[in-house]
């Protein structure tokens, strides 16, 4: 507990006293920036999901084409 008290006193000596308006400004700026940060995060997450889905659909299409070619060897080739 003494170490905490010493640390607290050292911080009080070096850290300036913040006014209420400074604290409120910081909180309001943080709250105002949260939707933008969330939007950027969700946009990048959505792009990642779209890329993964496209890759999986392409792989499934290739697997189905290979299966169809193996099961029906005389079938005409699929259109590109």
XYZ file of N, CA, C and O in Angstrom:
320
model
N 0.823 -1.188 0.000
C 0.000 0.000 0.000
C 0.868 1.253 0.000
O 0.488 2.263 -0.560
N 2.030 1.167 0.619
C 2.915 2.323 0.673
C 3.462 2.648 -0.715
O 3.647 3.821 -1.054
N 3.691 1.613 -1.519
C 4.194 1.842 -2.870
C 3.147 2.575 -3.704
O 3.479 3.459 -4.500
N 1.889 2.204 -3.514
C 0.824 2.879 -4.238
C 0.713 4.338 -3.826
O 0.530 5.216 -4.662
N 0.838 4.601 -2.555
C 0.762 5.974 -2.065
C 1.924 6.803 -2.609
O 1.733 7.955 -3.019
N 3.102 6.226 -2.641
C 4.264 6.932 -3.188
C 4.074 7.199 -4.675
O 4.379 8.290 -5.165
N 3.556 6.236 -5.397
C 3.290 6.415 -6.814
C 2.253 7.497 -7.041
O 2.392 8.334 -7.931
N 1.214 7.494 -6.222
C 0.156 8.488 -6.334
C 0.700 9.901 -6.090
O 0.354 10.843 -6.802
N 1.549 10.046 -5.123
C 2.140 11.353 -4.832
C 3.056 11.811 -5.969
O 3.077 12.985 -6.320
N 3.814 10.884 -6.545
C 4.698 11.232 -7.654
C 3.887 11.681 -8.869
O 4.257 12.642 -9.548
N 2.776 11.025 -9.115
C 1.915 11.414 -10.223
C 1.312 12.783 -9.955
O 1.234 13.629 -10.851
N 0.897 13.055 -8.745
C 0.316 14.354 -8.403
C 1.323 15.484 -8.612
O 0.944 16.577 -9.036
N 2.581 15.238 -8.331
C 3.598 16.277 -8.504
C 3.860 16.580 -9.967
O 4.093 17.714 -10.351
N 3.836 15.563 -10.824
C 4.223 15.737 -12.223
C 3.044 15.995 -13.154
O 3.228 16.538 -14.225
N 1.861 15.573 -12.808
C 0.704 15.694 -13.681
C -0.058 16.966 -13.347
O -0.397 17.207 -12.203
N -0.386 17.773 -14.353
C -1.129 18.999 -14.066
C -2.577 18.685 -13.704
O -3.144 17.696 -14.165
N -3.167 19.545 -12.909
C -4.563 19.364 -12.529
C -5.445 19.677 -13.738
O -5.310 20.735 -14.356
N -6.287 18.743 -14.095
C -7.158 18.937 -15.242
C -8.441 19.630 -14.806
O -9.009 19.305 -13.767
N -8.875 20.563 -15.624
C -10.131 21.239 -15.334
C -11.288 20.366 -15.808
O -11.125 19.494 -16.663
N -12.450 20.653 -15.282
C -13.638 19.882 -15.637
C -13.940 20.014 -17.124
O -14.311 19.047 -17.785
N -13.758 21.213 -17.693
C -14.052 21.385 -19.107
C -13.093 20.579 -19.978
O -13.469 20.102 -21.043
N -11.855 20.395 -19.547
C -10.914 19.576 -20.313
C -11.345 18.114 -20.306
O -11.283 17.433 -21.336
N -11.778 17.659 -19.158
C -12.235 16.271 -19.048
C -13.491 16.066 -19.878
O -13.617 15.081 -20.617
N -14.441 17.009 -19.794
C -15.670 16.891 -20.577
C -15.389 16.947 -22.076
O -16.001 16.204 -22.853
N -14.491 17.813 -22.482
C -14.135 17.894 -23.893
C -13.540 16.575 -24.379
O -13.892 16.082 -25.458
N -12.663 15.993 -23.595
C -12.054 14.718 -23.980
C -13.107 13.616 -24.089
O -13.101 12.832 -25.042
N -14.018 13.577 -23.130
C -15.062 12.549 -23.158
C -15.989 12.754 -24.354
O -16.359 11.794 -25.037
N -16.373 13.991 -24.625
C -17.264 14.257 -25.749
C -16.591 13.970 -27.084
O -17.221 13.429 -28.006
N -15.316 14.303 -27.226
C -14.601 13.981 -28.464
C -14.492 12.469 -28.662
O -14.645 11.963 -29.775
N -14.231 11.768 -27.573
C -14.160 10.307 -27.656
C -15.515 9.729 -28.062
O -15.592 8.860 -28.941
N -16.589 10.230 -27.446
C -17.926 9.730 -27.771
C -18.306 10.075 -29.211
O -18.964 9.284 -29.899
N -17.902 11.245 -29.683
C -18.221 11.640 -31.046
C -17.435 10.826 -32.075
O -17.900 10.612 -33.193
N -16.251 10.372 -31.725
C -15.437 9.611 -32.671
C -15.807 8.123 -32.714
O -15.402 7.429 -33.646
N -16.550 7.646 -31.751
C -16.884 6.219 -31.720
C -17.662 5.742 -32.953
O -17.354 4.673 -33.491
N -18.682 6.473 -33.452
C -19.367 5.986 -34.662
C -18.438 5.889 -35.873
O -18.543 4.949 -36.666
N -17.527 6.845 -36.017
C -16.600 6.798 -37.150
C -15.667 5.597 -37.025
O -15.412 4.892 -38.010
N -15.157 5.372 -35.838
C -14.266 4.226 -35.621
C -15.018 2.919 -35.869
O -14.509 1.999 -36.520
N -16.253 2.837 -35.371
C -17.067 1.645 -35.599
C -17.373 1.437 -37.069
O -17.373 0.305 -37.565
N -17.639 2.534 -37.788
C -17.919 2.422 -39.218
C -16.736 1.902 -39.996
O -16.882 1.055 -40.889
N -15.558 2.394 -39.688
C -14.351 1.920 -40.373
C -14.117 0.445 -40.063
O -13.799 -0.356 -40.959
N -14.283 0.067 -38.807
C -14.091 -1.336 -38.429
C -15.093 -2.236 -39.145
O -14.725 -3.263 -39.721
N -16.368 -1.851 -39.126
C -17.381 -2.693 -39.756
C -17.203 -2.753 -41.269
O -17.473 -3.785 -41.885
N -16.763 -1.668 -41.876
C -16.547 -1.661 -43.317
C -15.429 -2.630 -43.701
O -15.545 -3.398 -44.657
N -14.330 -2.606 -42.959
C -13.226 -3.517 -43.270
C -13.627 -4.966 -42.982
O -13.252 -5.880 -43.729
N -14.407 -5.190 -41.922
C -14.872 -6.545 -41.612
C -15.798 -7.052 -42.717
O -15.710 -8.204 -43.134
N -16.676 -6.166 -43.213
C -17.587 -6.547 -44.289
C -16.806 -6.901 -45.555
O -17.113 -7.898 -46.220
N -15.794 -6.118 -45.890
C -14.983 -6.416 -47.070
C -14.289 -7.763 -46.942
O -14.191 -8.517 -47.913
N -13.806 -8.063 -45.754
C -13.159 -9.355 -45.520
C -14.150 -10.500 -45.707
O -13.835 -11.515 -46.348
N -15.363 -10.336 -45.169
C -16.373 -11.387 -45.323
C -16.770 -11.573 -46.786
O -16.959 -12.710 -47.243
N -16.878 -10.488 -47.537
C -17.236 -10.595 -48.952
C -16.147 -11.339 -49.713
O -16.438 -12.221 -50.537
N -14.892 -11.023 -49.446
C -13.786 -11.718 -50.138
C -13.786 -13.216 -49.812
O -13.573 -14.053 -50.695
N -14.003 -13.543 -48.543
C -14.023 -14.957 -48.155
C -15.182 -15.690 -48.830
O -15.035 -16.817 -49.301
N -16.346 -15.033 -48.876
C -17.512 -15.665 -49.492
C -17.290 -15.883 -50.983
O -17.620 -16.947 -51.523
N -16.726 -14.885 -51.661
C -16.448 -15.049 -53.095
C -15.466 -16.189 -53.342
O -15.646 -16.976 -54.277
N -14.441 -16.284 -52.515
C -13.455 -17.354 -52.682
C -14.097 -18.722 -52.455
O -13.822 -19.672 -53.211
N -14.947 -18.837 -51.451
C -15.591 -20.127 -51.186
C -16.571 -20.493 -52.285
O -16.682 -21.665 -52.664
N -17.299 -19.516 -52.822
C -18.220 -19.813 -53.921
C -17.464 -20.255 -55.172
O -17.910 -21.175 -55.883
N -16.345 -19.639 -55.453
C -15.536 -20.058 -56.600
C -15.019 -21.482 -56.402
O -15.028 -22.295 -57.342
N -14.586 -21.790 -55.194
C -14.092 -23.146 -54.919
C -15.217 -24.172 -55.032
O -15.015 -25.272 -55.581
N -16.394 -23.834 -54.531
C -17.528 -24.763 -54.639
C -17.941 -24.965 -56.093
O -18.292 -26.076 -56.509
N -17.894 -23.876 -56.872
C -18.220 -24.000 -58.296
C -17.237 -24.897 -59.019
O -17.630 -25.708 -59.879
N -15.958 -24.762 -58.707
C -14.950 -25.624 -59.326
C -15.150 -27.070 -58.912
O -15.010 -27.990 -59.748
N -15.490 -27.307 -57.652
C -15.716 -28.678 -57.187
C -16.941 -29.284 -57.877
O -16.920 -30.459 -58.290
N -17.997 -28.493 -58.022
C -19.193 -29.007 -58.701
C -18.918 -29.280 -60.179
O -19.401 -30.273 -60.736
N -18.148 -28.414 -60.809
C -17.814 -28.634 -62.224
C -16.979 -29.897 -62.391
O -17.196 -30.683 -63.330
N -16.037 -30.123 -61.492
C -15.215 -31.335 -61.571
C -16.055 -32.579 -61.323
O -15.873 -33.613 -61.990
N -16.981 -32.490 -60.368
C -17.857 -33.637 -60.086
C -18.752 -33.941 -61.279
O -18.940 -35.097 -61.660
N -19.306 -32.875 -61.866
C -20.178 -33.080 -63.033
C -19.385 -33.672 -64.200
O -19.885 -34.551 -64.918
N -18.178 -33.219 -64.404
C -17.355 -33.760 -65.483
C -17.002 -35.220 -65.233
O -16.917 -36.019 -66.166
N -16.829 -35.593 -63.981
C -16.492 -36.987 -63.669
C -17.708 -37.888 -63.803
O -17.595 -39.036 -64.248
N -18.889 -37.384 -63.449
C -20.087 -38.222 -63.495
C -20.678 -38.315 -64.900
O -21.295 -39.320 -65.246
N -20.556 -37.262 -65.679
C -21.088 -37.244 -67.048
C -19.964 -36.941 -68.027
O -19.793 -35.807 -68.484
N -19.189 -37.966 -68.390
C -18.025 -37.719 -69.251
C -18.409 -37.259 -70.666
O -17.636 -36.588 -71.326
N -19.602 -37.569 -71.177
C -19.974 -37.182 -72.534
C -20.709 -35.853 -72.597
O -21.120 -35.435 -73.674
N -20.869 -35.191 -71.494
C -21.623 -33.928 -71.471
C -20.823 -32.817 -72.139
O -19.588 -32.819 -72.103
N -21.510 -31.877 -72.773
C -20.777 -30.758 -73.385
C -20.136 -29.890 -72.302
O -20.622 -29.821 -71.180
N -19.032 -29.236 -72.625
C -18.366 -28.406 -71.608
C -19.240 -27.203 -71.241
O -19.996 -26.704 -72.079
N -19.163 -26.766 -69.986
C -19.998 -25.622 -69.566
C -19.530 -24.336 -70.230
O -18.375 -24.174 -70.593
N -20.473 -23.428 -70.400
C -20.143 -22.130 -70.976
C -19.326 -21.325 -69.980
O -19.563 -21.418 -68.773
N -18.370 -20.539 -70.478
C -17.535 -19.774 -69.532
C -18.313 -18.648 -68.877
O -19.231 -18.116 -69.396
